Coordinates of C-alpha atoms in Angstrom, one line a residue:
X68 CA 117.6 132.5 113.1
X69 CA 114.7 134.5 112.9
X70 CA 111.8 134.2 115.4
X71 CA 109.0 132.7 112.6
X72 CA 111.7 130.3 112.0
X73 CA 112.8 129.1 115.4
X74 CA 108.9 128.3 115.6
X75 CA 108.7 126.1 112.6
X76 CA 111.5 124.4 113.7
X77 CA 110.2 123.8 116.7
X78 CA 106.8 123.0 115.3
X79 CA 108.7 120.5 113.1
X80 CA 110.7 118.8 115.7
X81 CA 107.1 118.2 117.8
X82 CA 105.7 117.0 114.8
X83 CA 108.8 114.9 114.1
X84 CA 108.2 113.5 118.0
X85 CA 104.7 112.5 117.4
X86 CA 105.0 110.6 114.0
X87 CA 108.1 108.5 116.3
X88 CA 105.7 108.1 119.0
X89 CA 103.3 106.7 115.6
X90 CA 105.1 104.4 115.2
X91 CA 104.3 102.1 118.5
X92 CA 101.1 103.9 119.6
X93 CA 98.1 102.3 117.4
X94 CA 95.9 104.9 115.8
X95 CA 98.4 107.6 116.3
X96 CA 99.1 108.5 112.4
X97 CA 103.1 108.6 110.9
X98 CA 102.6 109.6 107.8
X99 CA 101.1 113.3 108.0
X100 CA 103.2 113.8 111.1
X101 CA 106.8 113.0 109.1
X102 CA 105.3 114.7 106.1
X103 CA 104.8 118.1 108.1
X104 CA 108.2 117.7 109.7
X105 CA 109.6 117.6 106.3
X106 CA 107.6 121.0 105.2
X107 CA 108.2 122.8 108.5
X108 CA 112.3 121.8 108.0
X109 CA 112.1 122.6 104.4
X110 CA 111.1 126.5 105.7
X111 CA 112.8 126.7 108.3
X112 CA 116.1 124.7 108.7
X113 CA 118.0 123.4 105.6
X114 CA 120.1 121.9 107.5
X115 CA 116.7 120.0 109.3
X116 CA 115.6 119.1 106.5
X117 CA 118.7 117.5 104.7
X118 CA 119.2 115.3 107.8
X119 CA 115.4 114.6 108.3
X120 CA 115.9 113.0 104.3
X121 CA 119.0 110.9 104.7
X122 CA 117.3 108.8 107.9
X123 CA 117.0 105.5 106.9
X124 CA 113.8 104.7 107.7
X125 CA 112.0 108.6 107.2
X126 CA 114.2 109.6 104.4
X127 CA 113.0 107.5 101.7
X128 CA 109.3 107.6 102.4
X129 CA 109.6 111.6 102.2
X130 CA 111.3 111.3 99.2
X131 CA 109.1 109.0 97.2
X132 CA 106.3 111.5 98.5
X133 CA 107.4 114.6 97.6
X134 CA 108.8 113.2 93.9
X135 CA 105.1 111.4 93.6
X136 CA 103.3 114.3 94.9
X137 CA 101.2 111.8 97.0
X138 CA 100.9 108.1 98.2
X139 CA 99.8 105.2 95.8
X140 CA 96.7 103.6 96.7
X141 CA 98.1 100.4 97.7
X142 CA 100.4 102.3 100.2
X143 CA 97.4 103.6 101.9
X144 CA 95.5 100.5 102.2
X145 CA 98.7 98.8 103.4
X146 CA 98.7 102.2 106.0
X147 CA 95.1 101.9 107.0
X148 CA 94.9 97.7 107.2
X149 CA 98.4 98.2 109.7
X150 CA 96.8 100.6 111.7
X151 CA 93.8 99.4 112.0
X152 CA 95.1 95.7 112.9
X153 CA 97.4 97.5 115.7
X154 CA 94.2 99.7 116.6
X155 CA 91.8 96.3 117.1
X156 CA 95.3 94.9 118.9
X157 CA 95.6 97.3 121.4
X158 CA 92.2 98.0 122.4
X159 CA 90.5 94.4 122.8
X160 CA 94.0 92.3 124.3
X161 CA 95.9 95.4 126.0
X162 CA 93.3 98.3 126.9
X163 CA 90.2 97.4 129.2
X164 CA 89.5 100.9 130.0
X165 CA 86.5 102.1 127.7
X166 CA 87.9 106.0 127.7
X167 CA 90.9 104.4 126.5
X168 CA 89.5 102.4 124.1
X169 CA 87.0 105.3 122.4
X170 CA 90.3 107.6 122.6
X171 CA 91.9 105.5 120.4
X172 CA 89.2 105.1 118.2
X173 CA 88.6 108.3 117.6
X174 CA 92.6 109.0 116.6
X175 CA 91.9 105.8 114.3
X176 CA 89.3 107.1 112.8
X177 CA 90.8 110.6 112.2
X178 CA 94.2 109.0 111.3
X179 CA 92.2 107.0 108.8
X180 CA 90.3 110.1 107.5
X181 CA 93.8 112.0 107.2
X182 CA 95.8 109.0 105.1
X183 CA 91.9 108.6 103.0
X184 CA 91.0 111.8 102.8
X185 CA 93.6 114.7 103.5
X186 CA 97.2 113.0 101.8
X187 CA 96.9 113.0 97.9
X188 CA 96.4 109.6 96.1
X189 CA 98.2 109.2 92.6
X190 CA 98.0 106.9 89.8
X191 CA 101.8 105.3 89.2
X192 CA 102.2 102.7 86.7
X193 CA 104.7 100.8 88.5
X194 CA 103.1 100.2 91.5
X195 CA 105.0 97.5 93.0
X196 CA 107.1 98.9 94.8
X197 CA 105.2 101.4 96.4

């Protein structure tokens, strides 16, 4: 393995580490974080990338994504109202430290910008299951 691709691998598995990590910290995006996983693997590790798509839970989602070329507006409302219901969880029951509480919304706010603004939004007509 070549040096460029040792660092997208590694890249990948970080990125991998932080959409986990997503997944119970509020504000702290998935999506983008599983989505660049899957395009550092794709480039660097087939082998990566074929086990990053048969997870159960990851798998799927990357899938649908890459064979949509984008998320359906109903899955990024349902993204956005989750994290933002986690977001106003966290910081007015469990966080009483204002630092804390602007930290995490500021990662709301950008993870909201990212899912809005940066991940493509397509027009499907079945919609339901998405």
């Amino acid at each position: 393995m070549n040096l460029l691709k040792l660092i997208l691998v590694l890249f990948g598995t970080i990125s991998l580490g932080l959409g986990l990590v997503g997944i119970i910290v509020p504000g702290l995006p998935t999506t983008p974080f599983f989505l660049l996983s899957a395009g550092l693997y794709l480039r660097s590790s087939e082998k990566l990338y074929k086990r990053l798509l048969s997870t159960k839970w990851i798998g799927p989602y990357i899938i649908k994504y890459k064979t949509n070329k984008g998320l359906t507006k109903r899955s990024k409302t349902i993204a956005i109202i989750t994290m933002w219901f986690m977001i106003a969880l966290s910081g007015f029951v469990f966080i009483n430290s204002l630092p804390a509480r602007t930290a995490l919304l500021i990662a709301g706010l950008i993870g909201t910008y990212v899912m809005g603004f940066i991940i493509p939004t397509v027009l499907i007509s079945d919609d339901k299951d998405n």
